[in-house]
Amino acid sequence: MSRPQGGRIQVPDDLREILLEFTISYLLEQPGDVINYAVEFFTRLQNNRTTTIVRGPTAGTPDESIISDEEEPPVARFNNRRKSVFAETYDPEEDDSDEGAPAVFPKSDAQRARLAEAVRGILLFRSLDAQQMQQVLDAMFEKRSEPGEYVIRQGDDGDNFYVIENGMFDVLVTGDDRVEKVVHTYEGSGSFGELALMYNMPRAASVRAQSAGALWAMDRHTFRRILLKSAFKKRKLYEELLDKVPMLKALQSYERANLADALLPRSLNDGELIIRQGDTADGMYFVEDGSVSIRITRDDGNEHEIKRLGKGGYFGELALVTHKPRAASAYAVGPTKVACKYLTSCSLIVMNLAKLQEDSDSCCCQYFCALSALWGYVE
């Protein structure tokens, strides 16, 4: 630790990073014996290091910011879903077959634009990157419907997944009394038909056009390969990224998977700003591909790069436990992909840390606050 001019103590990045990670990990796990826990923590850290004292390219940046007041959407555990959703028909984990050439149905630019708008808000497409989304747009074909026409019928085998571009469509269910009742109406948007394809079960309801309309359809094979398999691969990748974060080690496997489900992909161009120093935190980021430059604006008004993160790196993890503006900016270096966990996706972490704030006089809180001062320069 050095003491520059003016009597200020400058804390080395490696020391600050290790101390903060140890403290956060300790406060999350609350072990009975801090000494034994410290021995285990630093032994594990030593065993895991390769060419640098900490995590090298996978390290989070200590000069990053703080995320607060986050909520976790109730996303189900993927492995549990797979038992009920995929096991009967299609297991993406066991599918290593050649996918072959993807189906392509020619479309005009106007049609592609309309289709892209129609699928924009559908949850199933949320985990797809730009290339996979283009495959989806290529693979869907247009279907017109007339008033009174049945698009799917209850009890039939599932053949296609449908996205509504326009028109009104009634969802009807026939009960034990053999009376067909309208249980829902789509008004110009929405999607249907995925359950029969995922569960290998007959259609659970009928869908009938109430007006003339247009739909986009995707066949069963393409639906499974593009959506289910790509979602599975993406989830495994994101779980591996999350597993590199020491402060998430305390999470149960299902909690870590929930966070993986909540990650959203984002593609960036060279030099594009990801986060800005001084802004309110919006989420935690993981480098999926490419690299990210972390920069600080110093007293001279110029930005200085303090760290460069490669594939597998992350930044924003400290935002889960404190409440400060962004302490650094982050820029894409070349074409880059990041995965972001936004504020509404982080309540699992916040809930684990909330108990630390209940007693502001606790030794743990005092120690954590003291270490938080290591964020920048200690006066």
mmCIF file of N, CA and C in Angstrom, residues 179-250:
data_model
loop_
_atom_site.group_PDB
_atom_site.id
_atom_site.type_symbol
_atom_site.label_atom_id
_atom_site.label_comp_id
_atom_site.label_asym_id
_atom_site.label_seq_id
_atom_site.Cartn_x
_atom_site.Cartn_y
_atom_site.Cartn_z
ATOM 1 N N VAL A 179 -69.474 -28.419 -23.834
ATOM 2 C CA VAL A 179 -69.831 -27.077 -24.288
ATOM 3 C C VAL A 179 -68.551 -26.271 -24.487
ATOM 4 N N GLU A 180 -68.403 -25.668 -25.654
ATOM 5 C CA GLU A 180 -67.219 -24.885 -25.977
ATOM 6 C C GLU A 180 -67.375 -23.464 -25.439
ATOM 7 N N LYS A 181 -66.428 -23.046 -24.603
ATOM 8 C CA LYS A 181 -66.521 -21.731 -23.976
ATOM 9 C C LYS A 181 -65.280 -20.906 -24.293
ATOM 10 N N VAL A 182 -65.503 -19.609 -24.523
ATOM 11 C CA VAL A 182 -64.389 -18.689 -24.755
ATOM 12 C C VAL A 182 -63.758 -18.340 -23.409
ATOM 13 N N VAL A 183 -62.451 -18.603 -23.286
ATOM 14 C CA VAL A 183 -61.751 -18.324 -22.028
ATOM 15 C C VAL A 183 -60.765 -17.168 -22.167
ATOM 16 N N HIS A 184 -60.489 -16.765 -23.384
ATOM 17 C CA HIS A 184 -59.553 -15.656 -23.595
ATOM 18 C C HIS A 184 -59.690 -15.173 -25.032
ATOM 19 N N THR A 185 -59.352 -13.915 -25.252
ATOM 20 C CA THR A 185 -59.356 -13.355 -26.601
ATOM 21 C C THR A 185 -58.064 -12.583 -26.842
ATOM 22 N N TYR A 186 -57.359 -12.937 -27.913
ATOM 23 C CA TYR A 186 -56.175 -12.186 -28.333
ATOM 24 C C TYR A 186 -56.630 -11.028 -29.214
ATOM 25 N N GLU A 187 -56.143 -9.851 -28.921
ATOM 26 C CA GLU A 187 -56.542 -8.671 -29.683
ATOM 27 C C GLU A 187 -55.335 -8.050 -30.377
ATOM 28 N N GLY A 188 -55.002 -8.595 -31.527
ATOM 29 C CA GLY A 188 -53.966 -8.000 -32.363
ATOM 30 C C GLY A 188 -52.536 -8.364 -32.039
ATOM 31 N N SER A 189 -52.309 -9.126 -30.961
ATOM 32 C CA SER A 189 -50.945 -9.516 -30.615
ATOM 33 C C SER A 189 -50.994 -10.736 -29.715
ATOM 34 N N GLY A 190 -49.808 -11.345 -29.515
ATOM 35 C CA GLY A 190 -49.727 -12.523 -28.657
ATOM 36 C C GLY A 190 -49.216 -13.730 -29.418
ATOM 37 N N SER A 191 -49.111 -14.839 -28.729
ATOM 38 C CA SER A 191 -48.646 -16.084 -29.337
ATOM 39 C C SER A 191 -49.332 -17.248 -28.654
ATOM 40 N N PHE A 192 -49.379 -18.381 -29.341
ATOM 41 C CA PHE A 192 -50.010 -19.569 -28.771
ATOM 42 C C PHE A 192 -49.497 -20.811 -29.488
ATOM 43 N N GLY A 193 -49.739 -21.962 -28.863
ATOM 44 C CA GLY A 193 -49.394 -23.231 -29.485
ATOM 45 C C GLY A 193 -48.113 -23.860 -28.997
ATOM 46 N N GLU A 194 -47.383 -23.184 -28.084
ATOM 47 C CA GLU A 194 -46.088 -23.724 -27.669
ATOM 48 C C GLU A 194 -46.213 -24.903 -26.719
ATOM 49 N N LEU A 195 -47.272 -24.962 -25.921
ATOM 50 C CA LEU A 195 -47.367 -26.009 -24.903
ATOM 51 C C LEU A 195 -47.430 -27.403 -25.510
ATOM 52 N N ALA A 196 -48.215 -27.562 -26.561
ATOM 53 C CA ALA A 196 -48.327 -28.879 -27.189
ATOM 54 C C ALA A 196 -46.996 -29.322 -27.778
ATOM 55 N N LEU A 197 -46.194 -28.377 -28.259
ATOM 56 C CA LEU A 197 -44.891 -28.720 -28.828
ATOM 57 C C LEU A 197 -43.885 -29.053 -27.737
ATOM 58 N N MET A 198 -43.991 -28.394 -26.605
ATOM 59 C CA MET A 198 -43.029 -28.600 -25.526
ATOM 60 C C MET A 198 -43.347 -29.845 -24.707
ATOM 61 N N TYR A 199 -44.617 -30.086 -24.466
ATOM 62 C CA TYR A 199 -45.008 -31.198 -23.596
ATOM 63 C C TYR A 199 -45.334 -32.480 -24.354
ATOM 64 N N ASN A 200 -45.322 -32.448 -25.668
ATOM 65 C CA ASN A 200 -45.740 -33.597 -26.474
ATOM 66 C C ASN A 200 -47.133 -34.058 -26.057
ATOM 67 N N MET A 201 -48.052 -33.123 -26.030
ATOM 68 C CA MET A 201 -49.417 -33.404 -25.605
ATOM 69 C C MET A 201 -50.384 -32.825 -26.633
ATOM 70 N N PRO A 202 -51.618 -33.325 -26.654
ATOM 71 C CA PRO A 202 -52.600 -32.753 -27.581
ATOM 72 C C PRO A 202 -52.878 -31.293 -27.241
ATOM 73 N N ARG A 203 -53.448 -30.590 -28.197
ATOM 74 C CA ARG A 203 -53.808 -29.199 -27.955
ATOM 75 C C ARG A 203 -54.782 -29.121 -26.778
ATOM 76 N N ALA A 204 -54.492 -28.223 -25.842
ATOM 77 C CA ALA A 204 -55.327 -28.089 -24.646
ATOM 78 C C ALA A 204 -56.510 -27.169 -24.876
ATOM 79 N N ALA A 205 -56.520 -26.471 -25.997
ATOM 80 C CA ALA A 205 -57.610 -25.546 -26.297
ATOM 81 C C ALA A 205 -57.673 -25.339 -27.800
ATOM 82 N N SER A 206 -58.760 -24.760 -28.230
ATOM 83 C CA SER A 206 -58.906 -24.376 -29.631
ATOM 84 C C SER A 206 -58.686 -22.875 -29.754
ATOM 85 N N VAL A 207 -58.231 -22.449 -30.933
ATOM 86 C CA VAL A 207 -58.105 -21.024 -31.227
ATOM 87 C C VAL A 207 -58.841 -20.766 -32.532
ATOM 88 N N ARG A 208 -59.795 -19.837 -32.464
ATOM 89 C CA ARG A 208 -60.644 -19.553 -33.626
ATOM 90 C C ARG A 208 -60.572 -18.063 -33.950
ATOM 91 N N ALA A 209 -60.451 -17.769 -35.247
ATOM 92 C CA ALA A 209 -60.385 -16.371 -35.671
ATOM 93 C C ALA A 209 -61.736 -15.708 -35.471
ATOM 94 N N GLN A 210 -61.717 -14.589 -34.772
ATOM 95 C CA GLN A 210 -62.940 -13.808 -34.603
ATOM 96 C C GLN A 210 -63.106 -12.826 -35.751
ATOM 97 N N SER A 211 -61.968 -12.471 -36.365
ATOM 98 C CA SER A 211 -61.960 -11.565 -37.503
ATOM 99 C C SER A 211 -60.910 -12.053 -38.486
ATOM 100 N N ALA A 212 -60.856 -11.421 -39.633
ATOM 101 C CA ALA A 212 -59.760 -11.724 -40.552
ATOM 102 C C ALA A 212 -58.453 -11.321 -39.874
ATOM 103 N N GLY A 213 -57.430 -12.137 -40.061
ATOM 104 C CA GLY A 213 -56.175 -11.835 -39.384
ATOM 105 C C GLY A 213 -54.986 -12.473 -40.074
ATOM 106 N N ALA A 214 -53.814 -12.145 -39.569
ATOM 107 C CA ALA A 214 -52.565 -12.694 -40.097
ATOM 108 C C ALA A 214 -51.736 -13.233 -38.941
ATOM 109 N N LEU A 215 -51.156 -14.417 -39.160
ATOM 110 C CA LEU A 215 -50.293 -15.036 -38.163
ATOM 111 C C LEU A 215 -48.980 -15.438 -38.815
ATOM 112 N N TRP A 216 -47.975 -15.639 -37.968
ATOM 113 C CA TRP A 216 -46.710 -16.212 -38.396
ATOM 114 C C TRP A 216 -46.554 -17.541 -37.674
ATOM 115 N N ALA A 217 -46.198 -18.584 -38.412
ATOM 116 C CA ALA A 217 -46.113 -19.929 -37.836
ATOM 117 C C ALA A 217 -44.697 -20.478 -37.931
ATOM 118 N N MET A 218 -44.353 -21.319 -36.945
ATOM 119 C CA MET A 218 -43.070 -22.015 -36.934
ATOM 120 C C MET A 218 -43.347 -23.485 -36.652
ATOM 121 N N ASP A 219 -42.777 -24.386 -37.469
ATOM 122 C CA ASP A 219 -43.065 -25.807 -37.298
ATOM 123 C C ASP A 219 -42.383 -26.369 -36.055
ATOM 124 N N ARG A 220 -42.835 -27.558 -35.649
ATOM 125 C CA ARG A 220 -42.377 -28.186 -34.415
ATOM 126 C C ARG A 220 -40.856 -28.361 -34.376
ATOM 127 N N HIS A 221 -40.277 -28.882 -35.448
ATOM 128 C CA HIS A 221 -38.843 -29.175 -35.473
ATOM 129 C C HIS A 221 -38.024 -27.902 -35.270
ATOM 130 N N THR A 222 -38.374 -26.855 -36.018
ATOM 131 C CA THR A 222 -37.633 -25.602 -35.917
ATOM 132 C C THR A 222 -37.825 -24.969 -34.550
ATOM 133 N N PHE A 223 -39.034 -25.048 -34.025
ATOM 134 C CA PHE A 223 -39.318 -24.500 -32.699
ATOM 135 C C PHE A 223 -38.407 -25.117 -31.648
ATOM 136 N N ARG A 224 -38.269 -26.434 -31.693
ATOM 137 C CA ARG A 224 -37.435 -27.108 -30.699
ATOM 138 C C ARG A 224 -35.965 -26.756 -30.866
ATOM 139 N N ARG A 225 -35.499 -26.791 -32.101
ATOM 140 C CA ARG A 225 -34.076 -26.594 -32.328
ATOM 141 C C ARG A 225 -33.641 -25.154 -32.066
ATOM 142 N N ILE A 226 -34.403 -24.200 -32.533
ATOM 143 C CA ILE A 226 -33.987 -22.811 -32.374
ATOM 144 C C ILE A 226 -34.289 -22.304 -30.973
ATOM 145 N N LEU A 227 -35.511 -22.508 -30.511
ATOM 146 C CA LEU A 227 -35.905 -21.924 -29.235
ATOM 147 C C LEU A 227 -35.459 -22.748 -28.038
ATOM 148 N N LEU A 228 -35.830 -24.030 -28.008
ATOM 149 C CA LEU A 228 -35.530 -24.829 -26.826
ATOM 150 C C LEU A 228 -34.039 -25.117 -26.691
ATOM 151 N N LYS A 229 -33.406 -25.552 -27.788
ATOM 152 C CA LYS A 229 -31.991 -25.905 -27.691
ATOM 153 C C LYS A 229 -31.123 -24.674 -27.464
ATOM 154 N N SER A 230 -31.431 -23.590 -28.152
ATOM 155 C CA SER A 230 -30.628 -22.383 -27.965
ATOM 156 C C SER A 230 -30.814 -21.818 -26.563
ATOM 157 N N ALA A 231 -32.036 -21.897 -26.039
ATOM 158 C CA ALA A 231 -32.270 -21.421 -24.676
ATOM 159 C C ALA A 231 -31.499 -22.263 -23.672
ATOM 160 N N PHE A 232 -31.437 -23.573 -23.920
ATOM 161 C CA PHE A 232 -30.693 -24.461 -23.023
ATOM 162 C C PHE A 232 -29.203 -24.122 -23.049
ATOM 163 N N LYS A 233 -28.648 -23.954 -24.253
ATOM 164 C CA LYS A 233 -27.227 -23.621 -24.371
ATOM 165 C C LYS A 233 -26.924 -22.278 -23.711
ATOM 166 N N LYS A 234 -27.814 -21.315 -23.937
ATOM 167 C CA LYS A 234 -27.605 -20.001 -23.355
ATOM 168 C C LYS A 234 -27.641 -20.072 -21.836
ATOM 169 N N ARG A 235 -28.541 -20.864 -21.299
ATOM 170 C CA ARG A 235 -28.656 -20.982 -19.845
ATOM 171 C C ARG A 235 -27.398 -21.611 -19.248
ATOM 172 N N LYS A 236 -26.858 -22.631 -19.909
ATOM 173 C CA LYS A 236 -25.630 -23.254 -19.414
ATOM 174 C C LYS A 236 -24.481 -22.249 -19.426
ATOM 175 N N LEU A 237 -24.386 -21.475 -20.504
ATOM 176 C CA LEU A 237 -23.334 -20.465 -20.605
ATOM 177 C C LEU A 237 -23.461 -19.444 -19.483
ATOM 178 N N TYR A 238 -24.675 -18.971 -19.242
ATOM 179 C CA TYR A 238 -24.880 -17.951 -18.223
ATOM 180 C C TYR A 238 -24.627 -18.499 -16.825
ATOM 181 N N GLU A 239 -24.972 -19.763 -16.591
ATOM 182 C CA GLU A 239 -24.679 -20.350 -15.286
ATOM 183 C C GLU A 239 -23.168 -20.430 -15.062
ATOM 184 N N GLU A 240 -22.420 -20.713 -16.122
ATOM 185 C CA GLU A 240 -20.960 -20.740 -16.008
ATOM 186 C C GLU A 240 -20.412 -19.342 -15.704
ATOM 187 N N LEU A 241 -21.002 -18.314 -16.316
ATOM 188 C CA LEU A 241 -20.575 -16.949 -16.029
ATOM 189 C C LEU A 241 -20.855 -16.591 -14.575
ATOM 190 N N LEU A 242 -22.043 -16.942 -14.100
ATOM 191 C CA LEU A 242 -22.410 -16.637 -12.718
ATOM 192 C C LEU A 242 -21.530 -17.377 -11.729
ATOM 193 N N ASP A 243 -21.100 -18.572 -12.114
ATOM 194 C CA ASP A 243 -20.299 -19.387 -11.206
ATOM 195 C C ASP A 243 -18.918 -18.785 -10.962
ATOM 196 N N LYS A 244 -18.510 -17.845 -11.799
ATOM 197 C CA LYS A 244 -17.200 -17.214 -11.642
ATOM 198 C C LYS A 244 -17.225 -16.081 -10.614
ATOM 199 N N VAL A 245 -18.410 -15.705 -10.157
ATOM 200 C CA VAL A 245 -18.536 -14.573 -9.242
ATOM 201 C C VAL A 245 -18.479 -15.065 -7.802
ATOM 202 N N PRO A 246 -17.431 -14.739 -7.051
ATOM 203 C CA PRO A 246 -17.311 -15.249 -5.679
ATOM 204 C C PRO A 246 -18.500 -14.913 -4.804
ATOM 205 N N MET A 247 -19.084 -13.715 -4.949
ATOM 206 C CA MET A 247 -20.175 -13.325 -4.081
ATOM 207 C C MET A 247 -21.452 -14.100 -4.371
ATOM 208 N N LEU A 248 -21.478 -14.853 -5.483
ATOM 209 C CA LEU A 248 -22.641 -15.683 -5.787
ATOM 210 C C LEU A 248 -22.433 -17.129 -5.380
ATOM 211 N N LYS A 249 -21.262 -17.446 -4.847
ATOM 212 C CA LYS A 249 -20.981 -18.821 -4.444
ATOM 213 C C LYS A 249 -21.943 -19.289 -3.362
ATOM 214 N N ALA A 250 -22.434 -18.353 -2.557
ATOM 215 C CA ALA A 250 -23.311 -18.725 -1.450
ATOM 216 C C ALA A 250 -24.712 -19.095 -1.917
#
